[in-house]
GROMACS .gro file of C-alpha atoms in nm:
model
  455
    1UNK     CA    1  10.999  10.661  -5.439
    2UNK     CA    2  10.783  10.952  -5.325
    3UNK     CA    3  10.408  10.940  -5.361
    4UNK     CA    4  10.274  11.150  -5.648
    5UNK     CA    5   9.936  11.320  -5.634
    6UNK     CA    6   9.767  11.547  -5.886
    7UNK     CA    7   9.513  11.827  -5.864
    8UNK     CA    8   9.330  11.922  -6.183
    9UNK     CA    9   9.174  12.268  -6.183
   10UNK     CA   10   8.846  12.237  -6.371
   11UNK     CA   11   8.601  12.462  -6.188
   12UNK     CA   12   8.596  12.770  -6.413
   13UNK     CA   13   8.282  12.835  -6.616
   14UNK     CA   14   8.471  12.961  -6.919
   15UNK     CA   15   8.248  13.256  -7.008
   16UNK     CA   16   8.478  13.357  -7.295
   17UNK     CA   17   8.390  13.032  -7.473
   18UNK     CA   18   8.033  13.169  -7.501
   19UNK     CA   19   7.901  12.815  -7.491
   20UNK     CA   20   7.641  12.606  -7.312
   21UNK     CA   21   7.908  12.336  -7.283
   22UNK     CA   22   8.134  12.353  -6.977
   23UNK     CA   23   8.475  12.479  -7.087
   24UNK     CA   24   8.698  12.183  -7.004
   25UNK     CA   25   8.457  11.949  -7.185
   26UNK     CA   26   8.512  12.113  -7.522
   27UNK     CA   27   8.683  11.850  -7.737
   28UNK     CA   28   9.026  11.872  -7.896
   29UNK     CA   29   9.069  11.608  -8.165
   30UNK     CA   30   8.757  11.435  -8.044
   31UNK     CA   31   8.844  11.415  -7.673
   32UNK     CA   32   8.742  11.665  -7.402
   33UNK     CA   33   9.029  11.885  -7.286
   34UNK     CA   34   9.011  11.765  -6.926
   35UNK     CA   35   9.020  11.403  -7.047
   36UNK     CA   36   9.348  11.470  -7.229
   37UNK     CA   37   9.492  11.616  -6.908
   38UNK     CA   38   9.383  11.330  -6.684
   39UNK     CA   39   9.497  11.065  -6.932
   40UNK     CA   40   9.841  11.228  -6.944
   41UNK     CA   41   9.862  11.246  -6.565
   42UNK     CA   42   9.786  10.876  -6.535
   43UNK     CA   43  10.111  10.794  -6.714
   44UNK     CA   44  10.303  10.931  -6.411
   45UNK     CA   45  10.189  10.648  -6.181
   46UNK     CA   46  10.004  10.890  -5.955
   47UNK     CA   47   9.850  10.761  -5.635
   48UNK     CA   48   9.548  10.991  -5.638
   49UNK     CA   49   9.400  11.240  -5.885
   50UNK     CA   50   9.167  11.507  -5.747
   51UNK     CA   51   8.967  11.720  -5.991
   52UNK     CA   52   8.831  12.051  -5.865
   53UNK     CA   53   8.490  12.103  -6.019
   54UNK     CA   54   8.240  12.388  -6.011
   55UNK     CA   55   8.011  12.479  -6.297
   56UNK     CA   56   7.905  12.165  -6.481
   57UNK     CA   57   8.040  11.940  -6.205
   58UNK     CA   58   7.814  11.646  -6.287
   59UNK     CA   59   7.912  11.648  -6.654
   60UNK     CA   60   8.282  11.643  -6.565
   61UNK     CA   61   8.227  11.356  -6.323
   62UNK     CA   62   8.036  11.167  -6.588
   63UNK     CA   63   8.322  11.218  -6.834
   64UNK     CA   64   8.611  11.119  -6.606
   65UNK     CA   65   8.429  10.862  -6.399
   66UNK     CA   66   8.650  10.667  -6.161
   67UNK     CA   67   8.973  10.807  -6.304
   68UNK     CA   68   8.954  11.086  -6.046
   69UNK     CA   69   8.823  11.193  -5.710
   70UNK     CA   70   8.632  11.521  -5.695
   71UNK     CA   71   8.602  11.828  -5.476
   72UNK     CA   72   8.367  12.121  -5.529
   73UNK     CA   73   8.466  12.486  -5.557
   74UNK     CA   74   8.123  12.640  -5.506
   75UNK     CA   75   8.248  12.999  -5.539
   76UNK     CA   76   8.507  13.100  -5.797
   77UNK     CA   77   8.752  13.284  -5.572
   78UNK     CA   78   9.076  13.212  -5.757
   79UNK     CA   79   9.323  12.934  -5.823
   80UNK     CA   80   9.461  12.916  -5.468
   81UNK     CA   81   9.108  12.885  -5.334
   82UNK     CA   82   9.042  12.609  -5.588
   83UNK     CA   83   9.347  12.407  -5.479
   84UNK     CA   84   9.254  12.456  -5.115
   85UNK     CA   85   8.932  12.259  -5.175
   86UNK     CA   86   9.147  11.947  -5.211
   87UNK     CA   87   9.285  11.975  -4.856
   88UNK     CA   88   9.033  11.731  -4.700
   89UNK     CA   89   9.149  11.469  -4.950
   90UNK     CA   90   9.525  11.532  -4.975
   91UNK     CA   91   9.623  11.778  -4.700
   92UNK     CA   92   9.766  11.526  -4.452
   93UNK     CA   93   9.960  11.314  -4.701
   94UNK     CA   94  10.336  11.300  -4.762
   95UNK     CA   95  10.444  11.333  -5.123
   96UNK     CA   96  10.462  11.555  -5.428
   97UNK     CA   97  10.157  11.717  -5.585
   98UNK     CA   98  10.127  11.816  -5.948
   99UNK     CA   99   9.884  12.103  -6.006
  100UNK     CA  100   9.763  12.144  -6.365
  101UNK     CA  101   9.477  12.326  -6.533
  102UNK     CA  102   9.203  12.126  -6.704
  103UNK     CA  103   9.208  12.356  -7.007
  104UNK     CA  104   9.570  12.277  -7.106
  105UNK     CA  105   9.530  11.964  -7.320
  106UNK     CA  106   9.860  12.002  -7.506
  107UNK     CA  107  10.098  11.939  -7.216
  108UNK     CA  108  10.270  11.612  -7.300
  109UNK     CA  109  10.316  11.337  -7.041
  110UNK     CA  110  10.689  11.361  -7.108
  111UNK     CA  111  10.688  11.727  -7.001
  112UNK     CA  112  10.496  11.648  -6.683
  113UNK     CA  113  10.749  11.378  -6.598
  114UNK     CA  114  11.042  11.609  -6.674
  115UNK     CA  115  10.892  11.870  -6.440
  116UNK     CA  116  10.851  11.614  -6.164
  117UNK     CA  117  11.203  11.474  -6.211
  118UNK     CA  118  11.354  11.825  -6.203
  119UNK     CA  119  11.155  11.910  -5.891
  120UNK     CA  120  11.284  11.596  -5.720
  121UNK     CA  121  11.646  11.652  -5.828
  122UNK     CA  122  11.643  12.008  -5.691
  123UNK     CA  123  11.489  11.898  -5.361
  124UNK     CA  124  11.259  12.197  -5.399
  125UNK     CA  125  10.940  12.277  -5.210
  126UNK     CA  126  10.787  12.410  -5.533
  127UNK     CA  127  10.880  12.395  -5.901
  128UNK     CA  128  10.711  12.607  -6.167
  129UNK     CA  129  10.673  12.497  -6.526
  130UNK     CA  130  10.769  12.803  -6.730
  131UNK     CA  131  10.802  12.885  -7.098
  132UNK     CA  132  10.929  13.169  -7.314
  133UNK     CA  133  10.655  13.342  -7.515
  134UNK     CA  134  10.695  13.575  -7.811
  135UNK     CA  135  10.383  13.755  -7.691
  136UNK     CA  136  10.339  13.702  -7.315
  137UNK     CA  137  10.021  13.912  -7.291
  138UNK     CA  138   9.776  13.765  -7.044
  139UNK     CA  139  10.028  13.541  -6.867
  140UNK     CA  140  10.186  13.579  -6.526
  141UNK     CA  141  10.552  13.682  -6.557
  142UNK     CA  142  10.846  13.501  -6.395
  143UNK     CA  143  11.071  13.750  -6.220
  144UNK     CA  144  11.420  13.627  -6.138
  145UNK     CA  145  11.684  13.767  -5.906
  146UNK     CA  146  12.047  13.849  -5.991
  147UNK     CA  147  12.147  13.483  -5.943
  148UNK     CA  148  11.878  13.365  -6.183
  149UNK     CA  149  11.655  13.213  -5.917
  150UNK     CA  150  11.281  13.269  -5.917
  151UNK     CA  151  11.201  13.577  -5.711
  152UNK     CA  152  10.833  13.629  -5.783
  153UNK     CA  153  10.541  13.558  -6.015
  154UNK     CA  154  10.341  13.866  -6.103
  155UNK     CA  155  10.005  13.848  -6.280
  156UNK     CA  156   9.943  14.050  -6.596
  157UNK     CA  157   9.689  14.280  -6.425
  158UNK     CA  158   9.925  14.351  -6.135
  159UNK     CA  159  10.247  14.389  -6.337
  160UNK     CA  160  10.427  14.717  -6.402
  161UNK     CA  161  10.511  14.824  -6.756
  162UNK     CA  162  10.869  14.705  -6.705
  163UNK     CA  163  10.757  14.369  -6.568
  164UNK     CA  164  10.523  14.317  -6.863
  165UNK     CA  165  10.827  14.318  -7.094
  166UNK     CA  166  10.944  13.990  -6.939
  167UNK     CA  167  10.885  13.699  -7.181
  168UNK     CA  168  10.928  13.406  -6.942
  169UNK     CA  169  10.579  13.316  -6.833
  170UNK     CA  170  10.410  13.100  -6.575
  171UNK     CA  171  10.226  12.817  -6.748
  172UNK     CA  172  10.001  12.747  -6.449
  173UNK     CA  173  10.147  12.401  -6.394
  174UNK     CA  174  10.345  12.328  -6.075
  175UNK     CA  175  10.497  12.063  -5.854
  176UNK     CA  176  10.473  12.115  -5.477
  177UNK     CA  177  10.574  11.939  -5.163
  178UNK     CA  178  10.221  11.838  -5.067
  179UNK     CA  179  10.221  11.941  -4.700
  180UNK     CA  180  10.410  12.265  -4.771
  181UNK     CA  181  10.150  12.352  -5.035
  182UNK     CA  182   9.851  12.327  -4.803
  183UNK     CA  183  10.026  12.509  -4.518
  184UNK     CA  184  10.118  12.798  -4.750
  185UNK     CA  185   9.765  12.816  -4.895
  186UNK     CA  186   9.638  12.924  -4.552
  187UNK     CA  187   9.852  13.240  -4.581
  188UNK     CA  188   9.740  13.354  -4.927
  189UNK     CA  189   9.565  13.693  -4.936
  190UNK     CA  190   9.333  13.841  -5.196
  191UNK     CA  191   9.466  14.199  -5.197
  192UNK     CA  192   9.511  14.223  -5.574
  193UNK     CA  193   9.337  14.378  -5.875
  194UNK     CA  194   9.097  14.085  -5.908
  195UNK     CA  195   9.027  14.033  -5.540
  196UNK     CA  196   9.111  13.664  -5.585
  197UNK     CA  197   9.335  13.415  -5.408
  198UNK     CA  198   9.617  13.347  -5.653
  199UNK     CA  199   9.804  13.016  -5.646
  200UNK     CA  200  10.129  13.186  -5.761
  201UNK     CA  201  10.133  13.374  -5.427
  202UNK     CA  202  10.224  13.041  -5.268
  203UNK     CA  203  10.563  13.076  -5.439
  204UNK     CA  204  10.640  13.405  -5.264
  205UNK     CA  205  10.520  13.266  -4.929
  206UNK     CA  206  10.751  12.964  -4.959
  207UNK     CA  207  11.045  13.184  -5.053
  208UNK     CA  208  10.992  13.411  -4.753
  209UNK     CA  209  11.000  13.100  -4.536
  210UNK     CA  210  11.340  13.018  -4.681
  211UNK     CA  211  11.217  12.724  -4.889
  212UNK     CA  212  11.371  12.648  -5.228
  213UNK     CA  213  11.157  12.735  -5.531
  214UNK     CA  214  11.277  12.607  -5.871
  215UNK     CA  215  11.161  12.662  -6.228
  216UNK     CA  216  11.171  12.416  -6.515
  217UNK     CA  217  11.163  12.581  -6.859
  218UNK     CA  218  10.985  12.379  -7.125
  219UNK     CA  219  11.120  12.419  -7.478
  220UNK     CA  220  10.773  12.410  -7.631
  221UNK     CA  221  10.556  12.711  -7.558
  222UNK     CA  222  10.267  12.560  -7.758
  223UNK     CA  223  10.233  12.283  -7.497
  224UNK     CA  224  10.134  12.542  -7.239
  225UNK     CA  225   9.844  12.689  -7.435
  226UNK     CA  226   9.545  12.749  -7.210
  227UNK     CA  227   9.215  12.733  -7.398
  228UNK     CA  228   8.990  13.021  -7.293
  229UNK     CA  229   8.798  13.097  -7.612
  230UNK     CA  230   8.706  12.945  -7.948
  231UNK     CA  231   9.013  13.087  -8.121
  232UNK     CA  232   9.246  12.920  -7.871
  233UNK     CA  233   9.041  12.603  -7.910
  234UNK     CA  234   9.108  12.606  -8.284
  235UNK     CA  235   9.480  12.659  -8.217
  236UNK     CA  236   9.487  12.362  -7.980
  237UNK     CA  237   9.300  12.150  -8.234
  238UNK     CA  238   9.551  12.237  -8.507
  239UNK     CA  239   9.852  12.163  -8.288
  240UNK     CA  240   9.708  11.838  -8.157
  241UNK     CA  241   9.603  11.725  -8.505
  242UNK     CA  242   9.954  11.781  -8.640
  243UNK     CA  243  10.103  11.598  -8.343
  244UNK     CA  244   9.874  11.295  -8.386
  245UNK     CA  245   9.929  11.278  -8.762
  246UNK     CA  246  10.305  11.296  -8.718
  247UNK     CA  247  10.297  11.009  -8.470
  248UNK     CA  248  10.107  10.789  -8.715
  249UNK     CA  249  10.331  10.880  -9.008
  250UNK     CA  250  10.644  10.800  -8.807
  251UNK     CA  251  10.484  10.465  -8.722
  252UNK     CA  252  10.448  10.372  -9.090
  253UNK     CA  253  10.112  10.519  -9.192
  254UNK     CA  254  10.091  10.722  -9.513
  255UNK     CA  255   9.880  11.037  -9.477
  256UNK     CA  256   9.853  11.201  -9.817
  257UNK     CA  257   9.746  11.544  -9.691
  258UNK     CA  258   9.787  11.585  -9.314
  259UNK     CA  259   9.627  11.930  -9.310
  260UNK     CA  260   9.291  11.782  -9.420
  261UNK     CA  261   9.310  11.464  -9.213
  262UNK     CA  262   9.156  11.455  -8.866
  263UNK     CA  263   9.245  11.158  -8.643
  264UNK     CA  264   9.143  11.123  -8.280
  265UNK     CA  265   9.399  11.091  -8.005
  266UNK     CA  266   9.287  10.735  -7.926
  267UNK     CA  267   9.277  10.592  -8.278
  268UNK     CA  268   9.512  10.303  -8.367
  269UNK     CA  269   9.627  10.259  -8.729
  270UNK     CA  270   9.845   9.980  -8.867
  271UNK     CA  271  10.153  10.022  -9.083
  272UNK     CA  272  10.133  10.066  -9.460
  273UNK     CA  273   9.778  10.193  -9.439
  274UNK     CA  274   9.710  10.494  -9.660
  275UNK     CA  275   9.485  10.774  -9.538
  276UNK     CA  276   9.366  10.985  -9.830
  277UNK     CA  277   9.264  11.353  -9.807
  278UNK     CA  278   8.953  11.466  -9.623
  279UNK     CA  279   8.921  11.173  -9.383
  280UNK     CA  280   8.790  11.198  -9.027
  281UNK     CA  281   8.872  10.912  -8.789
  282UNK     CA  282   8.711  10.955  -8.450
  283UNK     CA  283   8.693  10.787  -8.111
  284UNK     CA  284   8.871  10.463  -8.034
  285UNK     CA  285   8.877  10.341  -8.392
  286UNK     CA  286   9.120  10.064  -8.483
  287UNK     CA  287   9.237  10.033  -8.844
  288UNK     CA  288   9.455   9.743  -8.955
  289UNK     CA  289   9.754   9.723  -9.184
  290UNK     CA  290   9.764   9.777  -9.561
  291UNK     CA  291   9.426   9.951  -9.574
  292UNK     CA  292   9.315  10.237  -9.797
  293UNK     CA  293   9.092  10.488  -9.624
  294UNK     CA  294   8.925  10.768  -9.815
  295UNK     CA  295   8.904  11.009  -9.968
  296UNK     CA  296   8.648  11.190  -9.750
  297UNK     CA  297   8.561  10.890  -9.536
  298UNK     CA  298   8.426  10.924  -9.182
  299UNK     CA  299   8.501  10.646  -8.933
  300UNK     CA  300   8.377  10.659  -8.571
  301UNK     CA  301   8.455  10.407  -8.295
  302UNK     CA  302   8.492  10.126  -8.547
  303UNK     CA  303   8.728   9.836  -8.614
  304UNK     CA  304   8.866   9.789  -8.966
  305UNK     CA  305   9.059   9.472  -9.057
  306UNK     CA  306   9.374   9.437  -9.266
  307UNK     CA  307   9.391   9.509  -9.640
  308UNK     CA  308   9.045   9.667  -9.642
  309UNK     CA  309   8.930   9.966  -9.846
  310UNK     CA  310   8.685  10.226  -9.715
  311UNK     CA  311   8.614  10.451 -10.013
  312UNK     CA  312   8.429  10.781  -9.954
  313UNK     CA  313   8.199  10.622  -9.696
  314UNK     CA  314   8.069  10.652  -9.340
  315UNK     CA  315   8.138  10.379  -9.082
  316UNK     CA  316   7.982  10.428  -8.738
  317UNK     CA  317   8.045  10.198  -8.440
  318UNK     CA  318   8.081   9.895  -8.663
  319UNK     CA  319   8.326   9.619  -8.745
  320UNK     CA  320   8.469   9.552  -9.091
  321UNK     CA  321   8.674   9.240  -9.166
  322UNK     CA  322   8.988   9.174  -9.368
  323UNK     CA  323   9.017   9.230  -9.743
  324UNK     CA  324   8.673   9.387  -9.753
  325UNK     CA  325   8.561   9.678  -9.971
  326UNK     CA  326   8.317   9.945  -9.855
  327UNK     CA  327   8.191  10.219 -10.084
  328UNK     CA  328   8.198  10.451 -10.252
  329UNK     CA  329   7.912  10.629 -10.075
  330UNK     CA  330   7.817  10.346  -9.841
  331UNK     CA  331   7.682  10.397  -9.489
  332UNK     CA  332   7.748  10.146  -9.211
  333UNK     CA  333   7.528  10.245  -8.919
  334UNK     CA  334   7.597  10.137  -8.559
  335UNK     CA  335   7.618   9.769  -8.461
  336UNK     CA  336   7.695   9.645  -8.810
  337UNK     CA  337   7.954   9.376  -8.876
  338UNK     CA  338   8.106   9.275  -9.210
  339UNK     CA  339   8.309   8.956  -9.246
  340UNK     CA  340   8.618   8.898  -9.460
  341UNK     CA  341   8.617   8.947  -9.838
  342UNK     CA  342   8.283   9.127  -9.824
  343UNK     CA  343   8.173   9.394 -10.070
  344UNK     CA  344   7.934   9.671  -9.971
  345UNK     CA  345   7.909   9.899 -10.270
  346UNK     CA  346   7.783  10.241 -10.367
  347UNK     CA  347   7.470  10.375 -10.202
  348UNK     CA  348   7.428  10.076  -9.972
  349UNK     CA  349   7.312  10.129  -9.614
  350UNK     CA  350   7.370   9.861  -9.350
  351UNK     CA  351   7.215   9.897  -9.005
  352UNK     CA  352   7.250   9.662  -8.706
  353UNK     CA  353   7.327   9.370  -8.936
  354UNK     CA  354   7.590   9.100  -8.976
  355UNK     CA  355   7.722   9.005  -9.320
  356UNK     CA  356   7.917   8.680  -9.354
  357UNK     CA  357   8.239   8.618  -9.547
  358UNK     CA  358   8.241   8.663  -9.927
  359UNK     CA  359   7.894   8.820  -9.926
  360UNK     CA  360   7.822   9.102 -10.172
  361UNK     CA  361   7.574   9.388 -10.149
  362UNK     CA  362   7.704   9.580 -10.444
  363UNK     CA  363   7.469   9.876 -10.483
  364UNK     CA  364   7.153  10.065 -10.395
  365UNK     CA  365   7.029   9.844 -10.112
  366UNK     CA  366   6.918   9.872  -9.749
  367UNK     CA  367   7.009   9.589  -9.510
  368UNK     CA  368   6.867   9.652  -9.165
  369UNK     CA  369   6.824   9.420  -8.864
  370UNK     CA  370   6.950   9.127  -9.067
  371UNK     CA  371   7.170   8.820  -9.029
  372UNK     CA  372   7.327   8.743  -9.366
  373UNK     CA  373   7.538   8.430  -9.410
  374UNK     CA  374   7.849   8.354  -9.614
  375UNK     CA  375   7.876   8.377  -9.991
  376UNK     CA  376   7.545   8.552 -10.050
  377UNK     CA  377   7.467   8.787 -10.336
  378UNK     CA  378   7.220   9.064 -10.260
  379UNK     CA  379   7.101   9.220 -10.583
  380UNK     CA  380   7.065   9.588 -10.663
  381UNK     CA  381   6.771   9.760 -10.497
  382UNK     CA  382   6.708   9.493 -10.233
  383UNK     CA  383   6.534   9.613  -9.917
  384UNK     CA  384   6.494   9.432  -9.587
  385UNK     CA  385   6.154   9.564  -9.481
  386UNK     CA  386   6.224   9.564  -9.108
  387UNK     CA  387   5.982   9.823  -8.965
  388UNK     CA  388   5.603   9.820  -8.950
  389UNK     CA  389   5.572  10.167  -8.801
  390UNK     CA  390   5.593  10.042  -8.444
  391UNK     CA  391   5.828   9.744  -8.416
  392UNK     CA  392   6.150   9.622  -8.581
  393UNK     CA  393   6.178   9.268  -8.717
  394UNK     CA  394   6.472   9.052  -8.825
  395UNK     CA  395   6.557   8.909  -9.166
  396UNK     CA  396   6.767   8.591  -9.171
  397UNK     CA  397   6.950   8.503  -9.491
  398UNK     CA  398   7.141   8.178  -9.467
  399UNK     CA  399   7.457   8.082  -9.661
  400UNK     CA  400   7.479   8.082 -10.042
  401UNK     CA  401   7.156   8.272 -10.102
  402UNK     CA  402   7.103   8.469 -10.425
  403UNK     CA  403   6.861   8.761 -10.401
  404UNK     CA  404   6.758   8.911 -10.733
  405UNK     CA  405   6.738   9.282 -10.800
  406UNK     CA  406   6.461   9.500 -10.663
  407UNK     CA  407   6.341   9.251 -10.404
  408UNK     CA  408   6.157   9.335 -10.082
  409UNK     CA  409   6.219   9.098  -9.792
  410UNK     CA  410   5.935   9.165  -9.546
  411UNK     CA  411   6.055   9.069  -9.198
  412UNK     CA  412   6.030   8.855  -9.002
  413UNK     CA  413   6.142   8.620  -9.274
  414UNK     CA  414   6.408   8.353  -9.331
  415UNK     CA  415   6.569   8.263  -9.663
  416UNK     CA  416   6.706   7.909  -9.641
  417UNK     CA  417   7.057   7.811  -9.748
  418UNK     CA  418   7.112   7.801 -10.121
  419UNK     CA  419   6.776   7.954 -10.208
  420UNK     CA  420   6.709   8.191 -10.497
  421UNK     CA  421   6.482   8.496 -10.490
  422UNK     CA  422   6.355   8.603 -10.831
  423UNK     CA  423   6.407   8.967 -10.925
  424UNK     CA  424   6.121   9.199 -10.836
  425UNK     CA  425   5.980   8.972 -10.565
  426UNK     CA  426   5.816   9.085 -10.242
  427UNK     CA  427   5.886   8.798 -10.006
  428UNK     CA  428   5.652   8.767  -9.707
  429UNK     CA  429   5.695   8.397  -9.620
  430UNK     CA  430   5.998   8.189  -9.529
  431UNK     CA  431   6.181   8.036  -9.826
  432UNK     CA  432   6.309   7.677  -9.786
  433UNK     CA  433   6.669   7.598  -9.867
  434UNK     CA  434   6.749   7.523 -10.232
  435UNK     CA  435   6.412   7.672 -10.339
  436UNK     CA  436   6.326   7.944 -10.591
  437UNK     CA  437   6.086   8.207 -10.459
  438UNK     CA  438   5.887   8.413 -10.708
  439UNK     CA  439   5.655   8.668 -10.549
  440UNK     CA  440   5.533   8.904 -10.821
  441UNK     CA  441   5.224   8.947 -11.039
  442UNK     CA  442   5.220   8.758 -11.369
  443UNK     CA  443   5.301   8.990 -11.660
  444UNK     CA  444   5.018   9.084 -11.893
  445UNK     CA  445   5.070   9.277 -12.219
  446UNK     CA  446   4.778   9.484 -12.353
  447UNK     CA  447   4.837   9.520 -12.726
  448UNK     CA  448   4.779   9.859 -12.896
  449UNK     CA  449   4.710  10.021 -12.559
  450UNK     CA  450   4.910  10.339 -12.625
  451UNK     CA  451   4.774  10.412 -12.972
  452UNK     CA  452   4.416  10.347 -12.863
  453UNK     CA  453   4.460  10.581 -12.567
  454UNK     CA  454   4.589  10.859 -12.797
  455UNK     CA  455   4.284  10.822 -13.021
   0.00000   0.00000   0.00000
């Protein structure tokens, strides 16, 4: 089998985005566009991926890491010039090179593979991925000869009025014989309206040499969408969102209202889980089977067990066990972990804390920097007082502890197994196991106080 290489064009600044963020790093369904492209390429068993970077090079490298090698296009002199920067890395190698733009996140891996397979079956030196557009404005046009073969690609700015009527467009994605590509790049000129070195000119050069150029027409024009501004970004987001939601629904997930449900490309959701309207599931979140999520819940990079309910709550970089209930209006901040059969109720905030199995924090409490054991009951209004203005301290609550309402647990402090904390206590010392802690002033009633004051 031939070696497969890939070149990702990601050097353009993207001035039409009018953004401080480098264009290919704008997210679509929570993942940067260029990350979508590289992840899709990796499914083709490529030997080497080379990303051409320019503006924002360091940020792209930080995003992709070791998934790619990198070359720098210091001056933006066109797509052919960009590809030519990869010659020191790939120029001497035998194989087939896929060239794809970093701002085309919607191209499916299946389409890339179909393009490669067609290229191989035709024994072509170059194969263009084309599509038919209702409105081809802005795209290079595919001009075919009388036999239906590709004769030329002409850019929008260089096309005649008659040529602009052609609806078959160049998507900007190609397969090339690797050595033929880099030899032809040396012959590309910049005598065009933009004064740039166009990659499509390689097609005409190969044809004049007598080499076979093929074209593979994708059935889905939307896959070829290049994101150049915020409107196109919103279109890509809508298409990707619908695609992701459909995949989950076909895998047994119920999504009540897909148009209001946003799920990241990397999220995993088990069968028979119900996603209610208004939910946002981001990052590499994993949600188990038979869960109920929502409405209006926000889950980021978290793991949710089976048969768990997240009701109108926020879960950030945390782990929630099986048959656990969170919400409504709860907030799990990063590095929190809830065991099985746990209840975290309305207006409860948990931060960097572990809650054991069967533990309940039902309402109006803050649990921060705490280790809470199994089968504990944390009463309404309980606060772990973990911060002295400079340092954070830990609260340890062992198994089977009952904390009465409106208690302050001033860390560092340990509540021993089976202990009771009386309601309204401010606990500043460790409580032994099986003990009752009462830390509040003795009540005193002043008779006739109110009437005397009014006199």
